[in-house]
Amino acid sequence: MLLHLQTWPEVEAYLKKSTAIIIPIGSTEQHGPNGLVGTDAICGEAVGRKLGERTGTLVAPTIAVGMAQHHLGFPGSMTLRPSTLIAVVKDNVESLARHGFTHFYFVNGHGGNVAPFSAAFSEIYAEASLMRASNRPAVRCRLRNWYETAGVKAISRELYGDQEGSHATPSEVSLTWAVYPETQKPMKMSPEVAPRGEFTDANDYRRNFPDGRIGSNPGLSSIEAGKRLWEAAVSDLAGDLAAFVKMPA
Ligand code: NI
């Protein structure tokens, strides 16, 4: 069930049986020579929507632009400042909390989002804690990275070992190809495995990682692998979501 394909009376009826909502989050940024600019948003959305179908949970529109300042050296990349993203998360949660949603389950596709989301959750909880006379509804938020579930990590280890890397990985590229098979671009990488290391801003990133990848070999990507990873992520997160919604808000 997708929020944007419901009417308001249907949302009202949903709230009588559940106050949980899934919000897919990602990023719009370069993903190396054969990865789509939308990779992280596509992955978060694909996993989040299938998780919603599997568990009967409503799914909100994807937050498709995240915190990706370090990718701005490559055409097509977009970013929100960390402070902007924190405000976006707060406003999204508080809009839905007003209607009675209490459990916010974010399915994330991008490592750069983790710190701003953690700060946003703290801001939301701090307002509730500091305002003693507040009648603000209590909420509980959780972020899960689809690429870090036990099942996903086991498959990427089995298929890619240390060529998984940390950006423009064969796992995430495979998942986008499973979702949009017409976009697959098999390609031999040069060098096969990208360099590893750290970065600061966009210029520093491009200097250290000239084709955009970090430590990965997305030349190993395949639709078949993407289908396995997709299913593993949904299956792992379904158990986690079920436990989450049983917790008090
Ligand atoms: Ni990514």
mmCIF file of C-alpha atoms and ligand atoms in Angstrom:
data_model
loop_
_atom_site.group_PDB
_atom_site.id
_atom_site.type_symbol
_atom_site.label_atom_id
_atom_site.label_comp_id
_atom_site.label_asym_id
_atom_site.label_seq_id
_atom_site.Cartn_x
_atom_site.Cartn_y
_atom_site.Cartn_z
ATOM 1 C CA MET A 1 0.000 0.000 0.000
ATOM 2 C CA LEU A 2 1.507 3.249 -1.129
ATOM 3 C CA LEU A 3 0.471 6.405 0.702
ATOM 4 C CA HIS A 4 0.334 8.495 -2.447
ATOM 5 C CA LEU A 5 -2.127 6.069 -4.074
ATOM 6 C CA GLN A 6 -4.614 6.221 -1.173
ATOM 7 C CA THR A 7 -7.458 8.643 -0.536
ATOM 8 C CA TRP A 8 -7.633 10.389 2.822
ATOM 9 C CA PRO A 9 -10.579 8.263 4.009
ATOM 10 C CA GLU A 10 -8.499 5.182 3.184
ATOM 11 C CA VAL A 11 -5.596 6.529 5.248
ATOM 12 C CA GLU A 12 -8.011 7.249 8.085
ATOM 13 C CA ALA A 13 -9.260 3.654 7.913
ATOM 14 C CA TYR A 14 -5.665 2.311 7.878
ATOM 15 C CA LEU A 15 -4.888 4.265 11.055
ATOM 16 C CA LYS A 16 -7.640 2.375 12.884
ATOM 17 C CA LYS A 17 -5.688 -0.867 12.430
ATOM 18 C CA SER A 18 -2.062 0.313 12.285
ATOM 19 C CA THR A 19 -0.109 3.467 13.136
ATOM 20 C CA ALA A 20 3.132 2.307 11.503
ATOM 21 C CA ILE A 21 4.569 3.625 8.253
ATOM 22 C CA ILE A 22 7.606 2.729 6.153
ATOM 23 C CA ILE A 23 9.562 5.613 4.611
ATOM 24 C CA PRO A 24 12.145 4.659 1.956
ATOM 25 C CA ILE A 25 15.155 6.968 1.858
ATOM 26 C CA GLY A 26 18.077 7.203 -0.515
ATOM 27 C CA SER A 27 20.269 9.597 -2.396
ATOM 28 C CA THR A 28 20.682 10.978 -5.895
ATOM 29 C CA GLU A 29 24.405 10.776 -6.645
ATOM 30 C CA GLN A 30 26.967 9.235 -8.968
ATOM 31 C CA HIS A 31 27.532 5.500 -8.629
ATOM 32 C CA GLY A 32 30.604 4.894 -10.753
ATOM 33 C CA PRO A 33 30.855 4.121 -14.479
ATOM 34 C CA ASN A 34 27.864 1.758 -14.737
ATOM 35 C CA GLY A 35 25.735 2.550 -11.685
ATOM 36 C CA LEU A 36 22.657 4.760 -11.899
ATOM 37 C CA VAL A 37 22.569 8.200 -10.292
ATOM 38 C CA GLY A 38 19.397 7.056 -8.525
ATOM 39 C CA THR A 39 20.919 3.840 -7.157
ATOM 40 C CA ASP A 40 20.462 4.523 -3.444
ATOM 41 C CA ALA A 41 16.916 5.844 -3.801
ATOM 42 C CA ILE A 42 15.945 2.984 -6.134
ATOM 43 C CA CYS A 43 17.297 0.406 -3.660
ATOM 44 C CA GLY A 44 15.643 1.953 -0.586
ATOM 45 C CA GLU A 45 12.362 2.273 -2.470
ATOM 46 C CA ALA A 46 12.402 -1.250 -3.930
ATOM 47 C CA VAL A 47 13.120 -2.849 -0.551
ATOM 48 C CA GLY A 48 10.744 -0.534 1.341
ATOM 49 C CA ARG A 49 7.841 -1.096 -1.045
ATOM 50 C CA LYS A 50 8.203 -4.871 -1.125
ATOM 51 C CA LEU A 51 8.461 -4.847 2.682
ATOM 52 C CA GLY A 52 5.221 -2.869 2.780
ATOM 53 C CA GLU A 53 3.482 -5.389 0.508
ATOM 54 C CA ARG A 54 4.753 -8.330 2.535
ATOM 55 C CA THR A 55 3.688 -6.905 5.912
ATOM 56 C CA GLY A 56 0.590 -4.885 4.972
ATOM 57 C CA THR A 57 2.293 -1.673 6.066
ATOM 58 C CA LEU A 58 1.663 1.685 4.418
ATOM 59 C CA VAL A 59 4.672 3.098 2.508
ATOM 60 C CA ALA A 60 5.305 6.852 2.265
ATOM 61 C CA PRO A 61 6.849 8.614 -0.748
ATOM 62 C CA THR A 62 10.608 8.080 -1.027
ATOM 63 C CA ILE A 63 12.953 10.776 0.247
ATOM 64 C CA ALA A 64 15.167 10.559 -2.823
ATOM 65 C CA VAL A 65 17.721 13.336 -2.229
ATOM 66 C CA GLY A 66 19.930 12.829 0.814
ATOM 67 C CA MET A 67 23.243 14.030 2.210
ATOM 68 C CA ALA A 68 25.774 13.457 -0.573
ATOM 69 C CA GLN A 69 27.953 16.587 -0.628
ATOM 70 C CA HIS A 70 31.073 14.513 -1.342
ATOM 71 C CA HIS A 71 29.650 13.325 -4.680
ATOM 72 C CA LEU A 72 29.090 16.803 -6.152
ATOM 73 C CA GLY A 73 32.257 16.538 -8.254
ATOM 74 C CA PHE A 74 30.304 14.240 -10.610
ATOM 75 C CA PRO A 75 27.484 15.416 -12.917
ATOM 76 C CA GLY A 76 23.968 14.595 -11.803
ATOM 77 C CA SER A 77 24.729 14.328 -8.103
ATOM 78 C CA MET A 78 22.451 16.285 -5.758
ATOM 79 C CA THR A 79 22.672 16.932 -2.028
ATOM 80 C CA LEU A 80 20.877 18.450 0.914
ATOM 81 C CA ARG A 81 23.048 20.050 3.585
ATOM 82 C CA PRO A 82 23.006 17.957 6.766
ATOM 83 C CA SER A 83 20.988 20.697 8.499
ATOM 84 C CA THR A 84 18.452 20.764 5.640
ATOM 85 C CA LEU A 85 18.029 17.005 5.707
ATOM 86 C CA ILE A 86 17.470 17.048 9.472
ATOM 87 C CA ALA A 87 14.678 19.609 8.931
ATOM 88 C CA VAL A 88 13.149 17.525 6.114
ATOM 89 C CA VAL A 89 13.044 14.413 8.299
ATOM 90 C CA LYS A 90 11.484 16.310 11.229
ATOM 91 C CA ASP A 91 8.790 17.881 9.064
ATOM 92 C CA ASN A 92 7.925 14.577 7.389
ATOM 93 C CA VAL A 93 7.621 12.757 10.727
ATOM 94 C CA GLU A 94 5.675 15.554 12.387
ATOM 95 C CA SER A 95 3.221 15.846 9.480
ATOM 96 C CA LEU A 96 2.322 12.184 9.770
ATOM 97 C CA ALA A 97 2.400 12.162 13.590
ATOM 98 C CA ARG A 98 -0.338 14.780 13.561
ATOM 99 C CA HIS A 99 -2.660 12.206 11.975
ATOM 100 C CA GLY A 100 -1.797 9.529 14.513
ATOM 101 C CA PHE A 101 1.163 7.692 12.980
ATOM 102 C CA THR A 102 3.486 6.634 15.802
ATOM 103 C CA HIS A 103 6.062 4.200 14.338
ATOM 104 C CA PHE A 104 8.367 5.447 11.577
ATOM 105 C CA TYR A 105 10.492 2.804 9.889
ATOM 106 C CA PHE A 106 13.053 4.237 7.468
ATOM 107 C CA VAL A 107 14.557 1.861 4.897
ATOM 108 C CA ASN A 108 17.831 3.468 3.890
ATOM 109 C CA GLY A 109 20.050 3.029 0.831
ATOM 110 C CA HIS A 110 22.823 5.551 1.565
ATOM 111 C CA GLY A 111 25.536 5.669 4.242
ATOM 112 C CA GLY A 112 25.746 9.490 4.165
ATOM 113 C CA ASN A 113 22.178 9.675 5.512
ATOM 114 C CA VAL A 114 22.881 7.816 8.726
ATOM 115 C CA ALA A 115 24.365 10.667 10.797
ATOM 116 C CA PRO A 116 21.778 13.333 9.769
ATOM 117 C CA PHE A 117 18.895 10.904 10.418
ATOM 118 C CA SER A 118 20.285 10.013 13.807
ATOM 119 C CA ALA A 119 20.491 13.749 14.618
ATOM 120 C CA ALA A 120 16.931 14.272 13.321
ATOM 121 C CA PHE A 121 15.574 11.506 15.565
ATOM 122 C CA SER A 122 17.360 13.118 18.538
ATOM 123 C CA GLU A 123 15.797 16.503 17.657
ATOM 124 C CA ILE A 124 12.336 14.913 17.527
ATOM 125 C CA TYR A 125 12.796 13.131 20.860
ATOM 126 C CA ALA A 126 14.404 16.216 22.463
ATOM 127 C CA GLU A 127 11.373 18.351 21.715
ATOM 128 C CA ALA A 128 9.141 15.790 23.406
ATOM 129 C CA SER A 129 11.489 15.561 26.400
ATOM 130 C CA LEU A 130 11.968 19.294 26.869
ATOM 131 C CA MET A 131 8.362 20.359 26.578
ATOM 132 C CA ARG A 132 6.898 19.155 29.838
ATOM 133 C CA ALA A 133 3.386 20.401 29.180
ATOM 134 C CA SER A 134 3.483 19.262 25.601
ATOM 135 C CA ASN A 135 0.646 17.318 24.085
ATOM 136 C CA ARG A 136 2.900 16.265 21.218
ATOM 137 C CA PRO A 137 2.178 12.672 20.236
ATOM 138 C CA ALA A 138 4.887 10.189 21.186
ATOM 139 C CA VAL A 139 6.702 8.667 18.227
ATOM 140 C CA ARG A 140 9.367 6.025 17.703
ATOM 141 C CA CYS A 141 11.749 6.126 14.739
ATOM 142 C CA ARG A 142 14.117 3.490 13.393
ATOM 143 C CA LEU A 143 16.521 3.518 10.443
ATOM 144 C CA ARG A 144 17.728 0.303 8.840
ATOM 145 C CA ASN A 145 20.267 0.054 6.002
ATOM 146 C CA TRP A 146 19.025 -2.544 3.523
ATOM 147 C CA TYR A 147 22.620 -3.426 2.593
ATOM 148 C CA GLU A 148 23.572 -4.361 6.146
ATOM 149 C CA THR A 149 21.045 -7.069 6.995
ATOM 150 C CA ALA A 150 22.549 -10.458 7.854
ATOM 151 C CA GLY A 151 21.123 -12.160 4.760
ATOM 152 C CA VAL A 152 22.332 -9.428 2.403
ATOM 153 C CA LYS A 153 25.832 -9.421 3.891
ATOM 154 C CA ALA A 154 26.075 -13.210 3.576
ATOM 155 C CA ILE A 155 25.150 -13.074 -0.131
ATOM 156 C CA SER A 156 27.502 -10.186 -0.948
ATOM 157 C CA ARG A 157 30.334 -11.948 0.878
ATOM 158 C CA GLU A 158 29.639 -15.171 -1.027
ATOM 159 C CA LEU A 159 29.426 -13.488 -4.451
ATOM 160 C CA TYR A 160 31.877 -10.602 -4.191
ATOM 161 C CA GLY A 161 34.177 -11.057 -1.163
ATOM 162 C CA ASP A 162 36.452 -8.037 -0.813
ATOM 163 C CA GLN A 163 35.392 -6.690 -4.239
ATOM 164 C CA GLU A 164 32.111 -5.532 -2.656
ATOM 165 C CA GLY A 165 33.817 -2.298 -1.539
ATOM 166 C CA SER A 166 31.867 0.579 -0.023
ATOM 167 C CA HIS A 167 30.586 2.751 -2.861
ATOM 168 C CA ALA A 168 29.075 1.763 -6.215
ATOM 169 C CA THR A 169 29.093 -1.784 -4.908
ATOM 170 C CA PRO A 170 28.155 -4.760 -7.087
ATOM 171 C CA SER A 171 25.347 -5.516 -4.602
ATOM 172 C CA GLU A 172 23.580 -2.183 -4.971
ATOM 173 C CA VAL A 173 24.154 -2.020 -8.741
ATOM 174 C CA SER A 174 22.741 -5.568 -9.041
ATOM 175 C CA LEU A 175 19.631 -4.593 -7.098
ATOM 176 C CA THR A 176 18.938 -1.611 -9.384
ATOM 177 C CA TRP A 177 19.269 -3.920 -12.407
ATOM 178 C CA ALA A 178 16.774 -6.348 -10.855
ATOM 179 C CA VAL A 179 14.321 -3.447 -10.458
ATOM 180 C CA TYR A 180 15.017 -1.858 -13.876
ATOM 181 C CA PRO A 181 16.492 -4.600 -16.123
ATOM 182 C CA GLU A 182 16.547 -2.254 -19.120
ATOM 183 C CA THR A 183 19.232 -0.138 -17.393
ATOM 184 C CA GLN A 184 21.848 -2.872 -16.976
ATOM 185 C CA LYS A 185 25.284 -1.996 -18.329
ATOM 186 C CA PRO A 186 27.716 -4.907 -18.078
ATOM 187 C CA MET A 187 31.205 -3.412 -18.160
ATOM 188 C CA LYS A 188 34.775 -4.356 -17.277
ATOM 189 C CA MET A 189 36.178 -1.906 -14.733
ATOM 190 C CA SER A 190 39.627 -0.360 -14.949
ATOM 191 C CA PRO A 191 41.192 -0.892 -12.508
ATOM 192 C CA GLU A 192 39.017 -3.892 -11.689
ATOM 193 C CA VAL A 193 38.842 -2.986 -8.016
ATOM 194 C CA ALA A 194 38.676 0.713 -7.120
ATOM 195 C CA PRO A 195 40.977 2.351 -4.551
ATOM 196 C CA ARG A 196 39.978 2.642 -0.906
ATOM 197 C CA GLY A 197 40.530 5.519 1.481
ATOM 198 C CA GLU A 198 38.946 8.541 3.065
ATOM 199 C CA PHE A 199 37.626 11.856 1.741
ATOM 200 C CA THR A 200 36.479 15.280 2.852
ATOM 201 C CA ASP A 201 34.708 17.474 0.288
ATOM 202 C CA ALA A 202 33.696 16.933 -3.346
ATOM 203 C CA ASN A 203 37.071 17.944 -4.830
ATOM 204 C CA ASP A 204 38.975 15.708 -2.453
ATOM 205 C CA TYR A 205 36.644 12.805 -3.276
ATOM 206 C CA ARG A 206 37.062 13.153 -7.036
ATOM 207 C CA ARG A 207 40.858 13.402 -6.667
ATOM 208 C CA ASN A 208 41.016 10.173 -4.628
ATOM 209 C CA PHE A 209 38.328 8.214 -6.483
ATOM 210 C CA PRO A 210 38.473 9.372 -10.122
ATOM 211 C CA ASP A 211 35.689 7.159 -11.530
ATOM 212 C CA GLY A 212 33.504 7.501 -8.433
ATOM 213 C CA ARG A 213 33.869 3.998 -6.966
ATOM 214 C CA ILE A 214 35.391 3.158 -3.575
ATOM 215 C CA GLY A 215 36.927 -0.291 -3.150
ATOM 216 C CA SER A 216 34.349 -1.983 -5.372
ATOM 217 C CA ASN A 217 34.081 -3.917 -8.622
ATOM 218 C CA PRO A 218 30.570 -3.336 -10.010
ATOM 219 C CA GLY A 219 31.688 -5.184 -13.147
ATOM 220 C CA LEU A 220 30.506 -8.247 -11.169
ATOM 221 C CA SER A 221 26.891 -7.020 -10.995
ATOM 222 C CA SER A 222 24.013 -9.162 -12.277
ATOM 223 C CA ILE A 223 20.224 -9.158 -12.310
ATOM 224 C CA GLU A 224 20.205 -12.634 -10.751
ATOM 225 C CA ALA A 225 22.233 -11.435 -7.761
ATOM 226 C CA GLY A 226 19.981 -8.397 -7.454
ATOM 227 C CA LYS A 227 16.893 -10.590 -7.135
ATOM 228 C CA ARG A 228 18.513 -12.647 -4.352
ATOM 229 C CA LEU A 229 19.678 -9.556 -2.468
ATOM 230 C CA TRP A 230 16.254 -7.924 -2.765
ATOM 231 C CA GLU A 231 14.497 -10.946 -1.289
ATOM 232 C CA ALA A 232 17.064 -11.332 1.500
ATOM 233 C CA ALA A 233 16.707 -7.697 2.548
ATOM 234 C CA VAL A 234 12.900 -7.847 2.615
ATOM 235 C CA SER A 235 12.851 -11.124 4.487
ATOM 236 C CA ASP A 236 15.322 -9.890 7.148
ATOM 237 C CA LEU A 237 13.609 -6.531 7.606
ATOM 238 C CA ALA A 238 10.118 -8.087 7.893
ATOM 239 C CA GLY A 239 11.113 -9.703 11.209
ATOM 240 C CA ASP A 240 12.745 -6.513 12.439
ATOM 241 C CA LEU A 241 9.693 -4.407 11.512
ATOM 242 C CA ALA A 242 7.324 -6.804 13.267
ATOM 243 C CA ALA A 243 9.329 -6.463 16.500
ATOM 244 C CA PHE A 244 9.568 -2.676 16.075
ATOM 245 C CA VAL A 245 5.813 -2.100 15.779
ATOM 246 C CA LYS A 246 5.205 -4.028 19.009
ATOM 247 C CA MET A 247 7.335 -1.540 20.969
ATOM 248 C CA PRO A 248 5.563 1.369 22.684
ATOM 249 C CA ALA A 249 5.796 4.740 20.897
HETATM 250 NI NI NI B 1 25.002 3.731 -2.954
#
